[in-house]
Amino acid sequence: MSDALAVDPRAVFAAGRLIALPTETVYGLAAPIDRPDLVARIFELKGRPASNPLIVHVGSIEQARSCVSQWPELAQRLAERFWPGPLTLVLPKAAHISDAITAGQPTVALRMPDHPLALAILNASPAPLVAPSANLFTRLSPTRAEDVRAVFEPADVEVVDGGPCRVGIESTILGLDIDTRTLRWLRPGQISQSDITAELPPGWKLKVISERSKEAIDVTPGRMQEHYRPAKPLTVVISERSAETVFSDVGAGWRLVSLPQEASAAARQLYRALREADQDHVARLGLCLPPCCLDQPPWEGVVNRLRKAASQWHDERALGPYRA
Ligand code: TXA
Ligand code: MG
């Protein structure tokens, strides 16, 4: 056990409990890949459908290789460049990775998180750890230990407090199709498309597929259009005007959510800002985004999360001034 760790992961798992793992992106709810009972418990506690596959977290490239049946040169290159860090690679799975983890798919998602406590827990664990975000299914992801404590019981989950998450939104996910030498852009995160294309060797291409396409649904069955949701309905308005102006006419009972103007700061604050607003005694949440954010690559991850978090999306460029 590492000195930095106040818990012994082996003892926690032996007692049938899960660990809330701090990572640089969001907190994860972790269990060893070779404990089917605890893997099932994750789905049960989160209320997550079995069709939504889990990411396997590893402490080394060697451990990642033990979870796959093929490890192409490009996987090695991306892992060396971006791990530990907010990048998940989807590759053909090794036989011992269970269908419960991959939702029956022939592939497994892998990532090495960039947080000293996450790495210490991984190194002190009996096996790699599956870890979905430590939130209830479809709800806001947790970026602080208290967000996890507010939802799960201590009897079920040992929460390791690693402070607020530095990145704030989930990892970028890439699917490696070795036969066609295609990288599929499955979920945007802090690592951008240009970060990835800069690493692509000749012969490989990056394919960005619409989330609503059949191809996207086939390769990532768990991706929901409704996700990352506050309890109160959220309206996002795309506008050149200030939020105060946009929402000034729409009546009482609104709480405005504001984000920093810089993309990585906005990502870091996103879930926390929505969570705090959600706790106010208001009926609805409102957020304004300048149109330029929609096509600036660093904003892709935040815009993706907001599209799913919003129950109403109003683009003033197409629809004119917002009226509730
Ligand atoms: O940053 C993160 O990735 C966080 C932290 C805790 O590491 N984890 C996370 O896990 O976001 P989760 O379960 O909330 O999202 C995992 C997503 C699934 O919904 C699915 O879209 C994709 O990863 N995924 C997992 N396995 C896959 C596979 N074999 N093929 C395609 N997509 C997969
Ligand atoms: Mg999640």
mmCIF file of C-alpha atoms and ligand atoms in Angstrom:
data_model
loop_
_atom_site.group_PDB
_atom_site.id
_atom_site.type_symbol
_atom_site.label_atom_id
_atom_site.label_comp_id
_atom_site.label_asym_id
_atom_site.label_seq_id
_atom_site.Cartn_x
_atom_site.Cartn_y
_atom_site.Cartn_z
ATOM 1 C CA MET A 1 0.000 0.000 0.000
ATOM 2 C CA SER A 2 1.283 3.466 -0.910
ATOM 3 C CA ASP A 3 2.080 5.940 1.880
ATOM 4 C CA ALA A 4 -0.144 8.484 0.138
ATOM 5 C CA LEU A 5 -3.121 6.175 0.575
ATOM 6 C CA ALA A 6 -5.158 6.056 3.758
ATOM 7 C CA VAL A 7 -7.090 3.025 2.497
ATOM 8 C CA ASP A 8 -6.061 -0.469 1.501
ATOM 9 C CA PRO A 9 -7.917 -1.197 -1.775
ATOM 10 C CA ARG A 10 -7.598 -4.960 -1.257
ATOM 11 C CA ALA A 11 -9.326 -4.705 2.142
ATOM 12 C CA VAL A 12 -12.108 -2.478 0.762
ATOM 13 C CA PHE A 13 -12.836 -4.856 -2.122
ATOM 14 C CA ALA A 14 -12.536 -7.931 0.141
ATOM 15 C CA ALA A 15 -15.264 -6.386 2.319
ATOM 16 C CA GLY A 16 -17.534 -6.146 -0.744
ATOM 17 C CA ARG A 17 -17.361 -2.351 -1.038
ATOM 18 C CA LEU A 18 -16.455 -0.127 -4.009
ATOM 19 C CA ILE A 19 -13.904 2.702 -4.093
ATOM 20 C CA ALA A 20 -14.742 6.216 -5.311
ATOM 21 C CA LEU A 21 -11.571 6.992 -7.196
ATOM 22 C CA PRO A 22 -10.391 10.581 -7.748
ATOM 23 C CA THR A 23 -9.121 11.116 -11.305
ATOM 24 C CA GLU A 24 -8.132 14.229 -13.242
ATOM 25 C CA THR A 25 -11.437 14.134 -15.184
ATOM 26 C CA VAL A 26 -14.243 13.148 -12.784
ATOM 27 C CA TYR A 27 -14.542 10.767 -9.811
ATOM 28 C CA GLY A 28 -15.021 7.106 -10.766
ATOM 29 C CA LEU A 29 -16.782 4.230 -8.993
ATOM 30 C CA ALA A 30 -14.186 1.472 -9.040
ATOM 31 C CA ALA A 31 -14.074 -2.320 -8.792
ATOM 32 C CA PRO A 32 -11.488 -4.914 -9.898
ATOM 33 C CA ILE A 33 -12.123 -6.450 -13.343
ATOM 34 C CA ASP A 34 -11.958 -9.955 -11.858
ATOM 35 C CA ARG A 35 -14.731 -9.401 -9.278
ATOM 36 C CA PRO A 36 -18.015 -9.985 -11.163
ATOM 37 C CA ASP A 37 -20.007 -9.419 -7.972
ATOM 38 C CA LEU A 38 -18.545 -5.909 -7.521
ATOM 39 C CA VAL A 39 -18.815 -5.114 -11.241
ATOM 40 C CA ALA A 40 -22.521 -6.005 -11.001
ATOM 41 C CA ARG A 41 -22.808 -3.834 -7.885
ATOM 42 C CA ILE A 42 -21.604 -0.793 -9.883
ATOM 43 C CA PHE A 43 -24.470 -1.194 -12.355
ATOM 44 C CA GLU A 44 -26.903 -1.726 -9.480
ATOM 45 C CA LEU A 45 -25.815 1.287 -7.390
ATOM 46 C CA LYS A 46 -25.672 3.651 -10.371
ATOM 47 C CA GLY A 47 -28.932 2.382 -11.877
ATOM 48 C CA ARG A 48 -26.951 1.897 -15.086
ATOM 49 C CA PRO A 49 -28.310 -0.320 -17.885
ATOM 50 C CA ALA A 50 -26.223 -3.409 -18.651
ATOM 51 C CA SER A 51 -25.943 -2.180 -22.258
ATOM 52 C CA ASN A 52 -23.553 0.616 -21.225
ATOM 53 C CA PRO A 53 -19.930 -0.658 -21.172
ATOM 54 C CA LEU A 54 -17.357 0.326 -18.528
ATOM 55 C CA ILE A 55 -13.867 1.793 -18.932
ATOM 56 C CA VAL A 56 -11.003 -0.322 -17.536
ATOM 57 C CA HIS A 57 -8.446 1.816 -15.679
ATOM 58 C CA VAL A 58 -4.819 0.703 -15.652
ATOM 59 C CA GLY A 59 -1.668 1.752 -13.823
ATOM 60 C CA SER A 60 0.739 0.942 -16.673
ATOM 61 C CA ILE A 61 0.899 0.322 -20.416
ATOM 62 C CA GLU A 62 1.837 -3.262 -19.618
ATOM 63 C CA GLN A 63 -1.418 -3.696 -17.681
ATOM 64 C CA ALA A 64 -3.355 -2.193 -20.611
ATOM 65 C CA ARG A 65 -1.747 -4.711 -22.965
ATOM 66 C CA SER A 66 -2.877 -7.551 -20.701
ATOM 67 C CA CYS A 67 -6.517 -6.510 -21.321
ATOM 68 C CA VAL A 68 -6.430 -6.535 -25.149
ATOM 69 C CA SER A 69 -5.967 -9.133 -27.884
ATOM 70 C CA GLN A 70 -4.228 -6.642 -30.197
ATOM 71 C CA TRP A 71 -2.051 -3.664 -29.338
ATOM 72 C CA PRO A 72 -1.147 -1.848 -32.563
ATOM 73 C CA GLU A 73 1.834 0.468 -32.841
ATOM 74 C CA LEU A 74 -0.581 3.435 -32.837
ATOM 75 C CA ALA A 75 -1.982 2.413 -29.430
ATOM 76 C CA GLN A 76 1.551 2.375 -28.051
ATOM 77 C CA ARG A 77 2.220 5.777 -29.564
ATOM 78 C CA LEU A 78 -0.982 7.370 -28.204
ATOM 79 C CA ALA A 79 -0.487 5.800 -24.777
ATOM 80 C CA GLU A 80 3.099 7.049 -24.563
ATOM 81 C CA ARG A 81 2.024 10.518 -25.681
ATOM 82 C CA PHE A 82 -1.155 10.976 -23.611
ATOM 83 C CA TRP A 83 -1.017 8.574 -20.610
ATOM 84 C CA PRO A 84 -1.407 9.099 -17.802
ATOM 85 C CA GLY A 85 -4.133 11.479 -19.009
ATOM 86 C CA PRO A 86 -7.714 12.026 -20.170
ATOM 87 C CA LEU A 87 -7.667 9.700 -23.203
ATOM 88 C CA THR A 88 -9.519 6.371 -23.449
ATOM 89 C CA LEU A 89 -8.581 3.858 -26.167
ATOM 90 C CA VAL A 90 -11.052 1.217 -27.378
ATOM 91 C CA LEU A 91 -9.364 -1.950 -28.699
ATOM 92 C CA PRO A 92 -10.161 -5.645 -29.287
ATOM 93 C CA LYS A 93 -10.551 -7.218 -25.838
ATOM 94 C CA ALA A 94 -8.619 -10.086 -24.287
ATOM 95 C CA ALA A 95 -10.673 -13.232 -23.588
ATOM 96 C CA HIS A 96 -10.653 -12.702 -19.803
ATOM 97 C CA ILE A 97 -12.404 -9.300 -20.002
ATOM 98 C CA SER A 98 -16.014 -10.156 -19.230
ATOM 99 C CA ASP A 99 -19.111 -9.376 -21.285
ATOM 100 C CA ALA A 100 -20.510 -7.552 -18.246
ATOM 101 C CA ILE A 101 -17.670 -5.018 -18.558
ATOM 102 C CA THR A 102 -17.887 -4.561 -22.336
ATOM 103 C CA ALA A 103 -21.692 -4.892 -22.615
ATOM 104 C CA GLY A 104 -21.114 -7.923 -24.822
ATOM 105 C CA GLN A 105 -18.928 -6.076 -27.327
ATOM 106 C CA PRO A 106 -15.674 -7.581 -28.668
ATOM 107 C CA THR A 107 -13.806 -4.431 -27.594
ATOM 108 C CA VAL A 108 -12.613 -2.947 -24.300
ATOM 109 C CA ALA A 109 -12.088 0.723 -23.344
ATOM 110 C CA LEU A 110 -8.839 1.499 -21.485
ATOM 111 C CA ARG A 111 -7.324 4.494 -19.796
ATOM 112 C CA MET A 112 -4.534 5.430 -17.366
ATOM 113 C CA PRO A 113 -5.766 8.312 -15.178
ATOM 114 C CA ASP A 114 -3.473 11.216 -14.307
ATOM 115 C CA HIS A 115 -4.006 11.542 -10.577
ATOM 116 C CA PRO A 116 -1.483 10.407 -7.943
ATOM 117 C CA LEU A 117 -4.152 8.807 -5.735
ATOM 118 C CA ALA A 118 -5.777 7.011 -8.671
ATOM 119 C CA LEU A 119 -2.392 5.606 -9.673
ATOM 120 C CA ALA A 120 -1.612 4.630 -6.057
ATOM 121 C CA ILE A 121 -4.967 2.823 -5.786
ATOM 122 C CA LEU A 122 -4.371 1.058 -9.114
ATOM 123 C CA ASN A 123 -0.919 -0.031 -8.026
ATOM 124 C CA ALA A 124 -2.237 -1.358 -4.702
ATOM 125 C CA SER A 125 -5.173 -3.188 -6.324
ATOM 126 C CA PRO A 126 -5.310 -6.864 -7.220
ATOM 127 C CA ALA A 127 -6.246 -6.159 -10.879
ATOM 128 C CA PRO A 128 -7.101 -3.278 -13.244
ATOM 129 C CA LEU A 129 -10.227 -1.390 -12.136
ATOM 130 C CA VAL A 130 -13.413 -0.661 -14.020
ATOM 131 C CA ALA A 131 -14.645 2.822 -13.137
ATOM 132 C CA PRO A 132 -17.607 4.639 -14.596
ATOM 133 C CA SER A 133 -18.245 8.164 -13.369
ATOM 134 C CA ALA A 134 -19.469 8.013 -9.744
ATOM 135 C CA ASN A 135 -22.930 9.481 -10.388
ATOM 136 C CA LEU A 136 -26.412 8.043 -10.753
ATOM 137 C CA PHE A 137 -27.287 7.088 -14.324
ATOM 138 C CA THR A 138 -28.068 10.185 -16.510
ATOM 139 C CA ARG A 139 -27.216 12.656 -13.707
ATOM 140 C CA LEU A 140 -24.379 15.164 -13.228
ATOM 141 C CA SER A 141 -20.879 13.701 -12.938
ATOM 142 C CA PRO A 142 -18.970 14.269 -9.663
ATOM 143 C CA THR A 143 -15.895 16.475 -9.569
ATOM 144 C CA ARG A 144 -15.432 16.570 -5.783
ATOM 145 C CA ALA A 145 -15.468 13.917 -3.053
ATOM 146 C CA GLU A 146 -18.550 15.503 -1.451
ATOM 147 C CA ASP A 147 -20.488 15.088 -4.714
ATOM 148 C CA VAL A 148 -19.973 11.330 -4.395
ATOM 149 C CA ARG A 149 -20.772 11.284 -0.664
ATOM 150 C CA ALA A 150 -24.054 13.063 -1.362
ATOM 151 C CA VAL A 151 -25.218 10.103 -3.464
ATOM 152 C CA PHE A 152 -23.692 6.859 -2.167
ATOM 153 C CA GLU A 153 -23.698 5.307 1.327
ATOM 154 C CA PRO A 154 -20.406 4.752 3.199
ATOM 155 C CA ALA A 155 -21.431 1.112 3.683
ATOM 156 C CA ASP A 156 -21.307 0.680 -0.106
ATOM 157 C CA VAL A 157 -18.524 3.025 -1.186
ATOM 158 C CA GLU A 158 -15.177 4.083 0.304
ATOM 159 C CA VAL A 159 -14.653 7.640 -0.944
ATOM 160 C CA VAL A 160 -11.008 8.635 -1.473
ATOM 161 C CA ASP A 161 -10.779 12.430 -1.410
ATOM 162 C CA GLY A 162 -8.333 13.651 -4.047
ATOM 163 C CA GLY A 163 -9.582 17.235 -4.136
ATOM 164 C CA PRO A 164 -11.449 18.886 -7.039
ATOM 165 C CA CYS A 165 -10.883 17.335 -10.475
ATOM 166 C CA ARG A 166 -8.486 19.320 -12.643
ATOM 167 C CA VAL A 167 -10.067 18.620 -16.062
ATOM 168 C CA GLY A 168 -13.695 18.457 -14.958
ATOM 169 C CA ILE A 169 -15.262 16.556 -17.891
ATOM 170 C CA GLU A 170 -14.828 12.905 -18.867
ATOM 171 C CA SER A 171 -11.987 11.597 -21.033
ATOM 172 C CA THR A 172 -11.825 11.772 -24.815
ATOM 173 C CA ILE A 173 -12.692 8.304 -26.220
ATOM 174 C CA LEU A 174 -11.115 6.936 -29.409
ATOM 175 C CA GLY A 175 -11.950 3.617 -31.068
ATOM 176 C CA LEU A 176 -9.055 2.000 -32.960
ATOM 177 C CA ASP A 177 -10.230 -0.019 -35.944
ATOM 178 C CA ILE A 178 -7.062 -1.852 -36.848
ATOM 179 C CA ASP A 179 -8.272 -3.475 -40.104
ATOM 180 C CA THR A 180 -9.359 -0.200 -41.711
ATOM 181 C CA ARG A 181 -6.714 1.919 -39.928
ATOM 182 C CA THR A 182 -9.458 4.208 -38.699
ATOM 183 C CA LEU A 183 -9.643 6.085 -35.404
ATOM 184 C CA ARG A 184 -13.233 6.742 -34.427
ATOM 185 C CA TRP A 185 -13.930 9.897 -32.432
ATOM 186 C CA LEU A 186 -16.391 8.508 -29.878
ATOM 187 C CA ARG A 187 -16.515 11.144 -27.108
ATOM 188 C CA PRO A 188 -14.888 14.597 -27.042
ATOM 189 C CA GLY A 189 -12.918 15.636 -23.973
ATOM 190 C CA GLN A 190 -9.978 17.870 -23.135
ATOM 191 C CA ILE A 191 -7.724 16.168 -25.705
ATOM 192 C CA SER A 192 -8.851 17.635 -29.030
ATOM 193 C CA GLN A 193 -9.114 16.277 -32.575
ATOM 194 C CA SER A 194 -6.010 18.225 -33.607
ATOM 195 C CA ASP A 195 -4.041 16.797 -30.646
ATOM 196 C CA ILE A 196 -4.847 13.344 -32.061
ATOM 197 C CA THR A 197 -4.299 14.061 -35.767
ATOM 198 C CA ALA A 198 -0.866 15.449 -34.897
ATOM 199 C CA GLU A 199 0.058 11.918 -33.729
ATOM 200 C CA LEU A 200 -1.416 9.990 -36.676
ATOM 201 C CA PRO A 201 1.092 8.033 -38.763
ATOM 202 C CA PRO A 202 0.588 7.824 -42.557
ATOM 203 C CA GLY A 203 -2.225 5.456 -43.490
ATOM 204 C CA TRP A 204 -4.391 6.140 -40.415
ATOM 205 C CA LYS A 205 -7.365 8.500 -40.506
ATOM 206 C CA LEU A 206 -9.567 10.075 -37.847
ATOM 207 C CA LYS A 207 -13.289 9.612 -38.426
ATOM 208 C CA VAL A 208 -15.746 11.868 -36.635
ATOM 209 C CA ILE A 209 -19.197 10.299 -36.689
ATOM 210 C CA SER A 210 -22.432 11.982 -35.736
ATOM 211 C CA GLU A 211 -23.604 10.769 -32.327
ATOM 212 C CA ARG A 212 -27.059 10.050 -33.705
ATOM 213 C CA SER A 213 -25.809 7.877 -36.579
ATOM 214 C CA LYS A 214 -26.356 4.123 -36.587
ATOM 215 C CA GLU A 215 -22.588 3.617 -36.642
ATOM 216 C CA ALA A 216 -22.196 5.628 -33.419
ATOM 217 C CA ILE A 217 -24.980 3.728 -31.689
ATOM 218 C CA ASP A 218 -23.520 0.383 -32.811
ATOM 219 C CA VAL A 219 -20.018 1.088 -31.507
ATOM 220 C CA THR A 220 -21.003 2.850 -28.285
ATOM 221 C CA PRO A 221 -24.320 1.386 -27.286
ATOM 222 C CA GLY A 222 -24.333 3.131 -23.926
ATOM 223 C CA ARG A 223 -24.278 6.670 -25.187
ATOM 224 C CA MET A 224 -27.464 8.451 -24.274
ATOM 225 C CA GLN A 225 -28.801 11.675 -25.656
ATOM 226 C CA GLU A 226 -30.037 12.496 -22.153
ATOM 227 C CA HIS A 227 -27.072 12.521 -19.825
ATOM 228 C CA TYR A 228 -25.223 14.696 -17.296
ATOM 229 C CA ARG A 229 -28.587 16.125 -16.240
ATOM 230 C CA PRO A 230 -29.323 18.426 -13.327
ATOM 231 C CA ALA A 231 -32.567 17.633 -11.460
ATOM 232 C CA LYS A 232 -34.100 20.936 -12.619
ATOM 233 C CA PRO A 233 -34.692 21.561 -16.336
ATOM 234 C CA LEU A 234 -31.795 23.414 -17.987
ATOM 235 C CA THR A 235 -32.278 25.823 -20.894
ATOM 236 C CA VAL A 236 -29.194 26.632 -22.971
ATOM 237 C CA VAL A 237 -29.451 29.689 -25.215
ATOM 238 C CA ILE A 238 -26.896 30.354 -27.948
ATOM 239 C CA SER A 239 -26.695 34.122 -28.048
ATOM 240 C CA GLU A 240 -24.441 37.091 -28.599
ATOM 241 C CA ARG A 241 -26.360 38.801 -25.789
ATOM 242 C CA SER A 242 -25.534 38.522 -22.094
ATOM 243 C CA ALA A 243 -27.365 35.932 -19.991
ATOM 244 C CA GLU A 244 -28.884 38.720 -17.892
ATOM 245 C CA THR A 245 -30.401 40.288 -21.014
ATOM 246 C CA VAL A 246 -31.534 37.002 -22.521
ATOM 247 C CA PHE A 247 -33.252 35.797 -19.366
ATOM 248 C CA SER A 248 -34.456 39.194 -18.074
ATOM 249 C CA ASP A 249 -37.851 38.873 -19.768
ATOM 250 C CA VAL A 250 -38.656 35.292 -18.970
ATOM 251 C CA GLY A 251 -40.071 35.725 -15.480
ATOM 252 C CA ALA A 252 -39.127 34.681 -11.962
ATOM 253 C CA GLY A 253 -37.957 31.283 -10.778
ATOM 254 C CA TRP A 254 -34.815 31.036 -12.887
ATOM 255 C CA ARG A 255 -31.234 30.570 -11.722
ATOM 256 C CA LEU A 256 -28.582 31.647 -14.239
ATOM 257 C CA VAL A 257 -25.471 29.511 -14.559
ATOM 258 C CA SER A 258 -22.326 31.235 -15.769
ATOM 259 C CA LEU A 259 -19.140 29.640 -17.052
ATOM 260 C CA PRO A 260 -15.633 31.072 -17.465
ATOM 261 C CA GLN A 261 -14.819 32.377 -20.957
ATOM 262 C CA GLU A 262 -11.838 30.101 -21.425
ATOM 263 C CA ALA A 263 -12.667 26.532 -22.498
ATOM 264 C CA SER A 264 -10.564 24.489 -20.069
ATOM 265 C CA ALA A 265 -11.697 26.633 -17.130
ATOM 266 C CA ALA A 266 -15.304 26.213 -18.310
ATOM 267 C CA ALA A 267 -14.829 22.421 -18.418
ATOM 268 C CA ARG A 268 -13.353 22.419 -14.911
ATOM 269 C CA GLN A 269 -16.318 24.419 -13.547
ATOM 270 C CA LEU A 270 -19.128 22.900 -15.608
ATOM 271 C CA TYR A 271 -20.548 20.150 -13.377
ATOM 272 C CA ARG A 272 -19.896 22.074 -10.185
ATOM 273 C CA ALA A 273 -21.688 25.177 -11.493
ATOM 274 C CA LEU A 274 -24.691 23.099 -12.596
ATOM 275 C CA ARG A 275 -24.742 21.210 -9.291
ATOM 276 C CA GLU A 276 -24.681 24.393 -7.215
ATOM 277 C CA ALA A 277 -27.403 26.015 -9.287
ATOM 278 C CA ASP A 278 -29.478 22.836 -9.024
ATOM 279 C CA GLN A 279 -29.401 23.081 -5.232
ATOM 280 C CA ASP A 280 -31.023 26.535 -5.208
ATOM 281 C CA HIS A 281 -34.748 26.859 -4.619
ATOM 282 C CA VAL A 282 -35.590 27.625 -8.220
ATOM 283 C CA ALA A 283 -37.693 25.942 -10.859
ATOM 284 C CA ARG A 284 -35.375 26.220 -13.862
ATOM 285 C CA LEU A 285 -31.747 26.803 -14.789
ATOM 286 C CA GLY A 286 -30.608 29.031 -17.651
ATOM 287 C CA LEU A 287 -27.228 29.246 -19.356
ATOM 288 C CA CYS A 288 -26.014 31.390 -22.251
ATOM 289 C CA LEU A 289 -23.234 30.456 -24.631
ATOM 290 C CA PRO A 290 -21.772 32.764 -27.294
ATOM 291 C CA PRO A 291 -22.153 31.281 -30.808
ATOM 292 C CA CYS A 292 -18.378 31.224 -31.360
ATOM 293 C CA CYS A 293 -18.040 28.470 -28.701
ATOM 294 C CA LEU A 294 -19.936 26.080 -30.970
ATOM 295 C CA ASP A 295 -17.152 25.814 -33.513
ATOM 296 C CA GLN A 296 -14.056 26.331 -31.390
ATOM 297 C CA PRO A 297 -12.281 22.967 -30.939
ATOM 298 C CA PRO A 298 -11.371 23.494 -27.249
ATOM 299 C CA TRP A 299 -15.091 23.916 -26.475
ATOM 300 C CA GLU A 300 -16.167 20.651 -28.126
ATOM 301 C CA GLY A 301 -16.283 18.663 -24.872
ATOM 302 C CA VAL A 302 -18.238 21.303 -22.942
ATOM 303 C CA VAL A 303 -20.731 21.829 -25.781
ATOM 304 C CA ASN A 304 -21.219 18.050 -26.063
ATOM 305 C CA ARG A 305 -22.043 17.777 -22.321
ATOM 306 C CA LEU A 306 -24.323 20.831 -22.399
ATOM 307 C CA ARG A 307 -26.301 19.467 -25.352
ATOM 308 C CA LYS A 308 -27.101 16.362 -23.311
ATOM 309 C CA ALA A 309 -27.629 18.181 -20.017
ATOM 310 C CA ALA A 310 -30.084 20.670 -21.556
ATOM 311 C CA SER A 311 -33.783 19.908 -21.718
ATOM 312 C CA GLN A 312 -34.155 22.919 -24.038
ATOM 313 C CA TRP A 313 -31.593 24.195 -26.576
ATOM 314 C CA HIS A 314 -32.395 27.521 -28.254
ATOM 315 C CA ASP A 315 -30.076 28.963 -30.912
ATOM 316 C CA GLU A 316 -30.988 32.631 -31.372
ATOM 317 C CA ARG A 317 -29.208 32.734 -34.744
ATOM 318 C CA ALA A 318 -31.863 30.427 -36.184
ATOM 319 C CA LEU A 319 -34.831 31.004 -33.882
ATOM 320 C CA GLY A 320 -34.620 34.645 -32.852
ATOM 321 C CA PRO A 321 -34.728 35.990 -29.283
ATOM 322 C CA TYR A 322 -35.478 33.438 -26.593
ATOM 323 C CA ARG A 323 -38.918 33.613 -24.978
ATOM 324 C CA ALA A 324 -39.752 31.099 -22.270
HETATM 325 O O1 TXA B 1 -12.910 10.303 -17.677
HETATM 326 C C1 TXA B 1 -13.496 9.228 -17.724
HETATM 327 O O2 TXA B 1 -13.489 8.502 -18.740
HETATM 328 C C2 TXA B 1 -14.278 8.800 -16.462
HETATM 329 C C3 TXA B 1 -13.269 8.586 -15.324
HETATM 330 C C4 TXA B 1 -13.907 8.019 -14.066
HETATM 331 O O3 TXA B 1 -12.206 7.800 -15.756
HETATM 332 N N1 TXA B 1 -15.057 7.634 -16.709
HETATM 333 C C5 TXA B 1 -16.196 7.663 -17.445
HETATM 334 O O4 TXA B 1 -16.907 6.461 -17.477
HETATM 335 O O5 TXA B 1 -16.587 8.647 -18.013
HETATM 336 P P1 TXA B 1 -18.421 6.375 -17.944
HETATM 337 O O6 TXA B 1 -18.839 4.998 -17.616
HETATM 338 O O7 TXA B 1 -19.190 7.465 -17.346
HETATM 339 O O8 TXA B 1 -18.368 6.473 -19.510
HETATM 340 C C6 TXA B 1 -17.863 5.365 -20.209
HETATM 341 C C7 TXA B 1 -18.267 5.386 -21.664
HETATM 342 C C8 TXA B 1 -19.501 4.553 -21.987
HETATM 343 O O9 TXA B 1 -20.700 5.221 -21.770
HETATM 344 C C9 TXA B 1 -19.274 4.219 -23.430
HETATM 345 O O10 TXA B 1 -19.782 5.283 -24.216
HETATM 346 C C10 TXA B 1 -17.765 4.195 -23.557
HETATM 347 O O11 TXA B 1 -17.249 4.723 -22.375
HETATM 348 N N2 TXA B 1 -17.254 2.819 -23.697
HETATM 349 C C11 TXA B 1 -16.876 1.952 -22.744
HETATM 350 N N3 TXA B 1 -16.483 0.778 -23.271
HETATM 351 C C12 TXA B 1 -16.614 0.913 -24.608
HETATM 352 C C13 TXA B 1 -16.380 0.045 -25.711
HETATM 353 N N4 TXA B 1 -15.941 -1.196 -25.564
HETATM 354 N N5 TXA B 1 -16.639 0.529 -26.944
HETATM 355 C C14 TXA B 1 -17.089 1.785 -27.114
HETATM 356 N N6 TXA B 1 -17.328 2.650 -26.110
HETATM 357 C C15 TXA B 1 -17.107 2.211 -24.879
HETATM 358 MG MG MG B 2 -20.644 8.748 -16.930
#
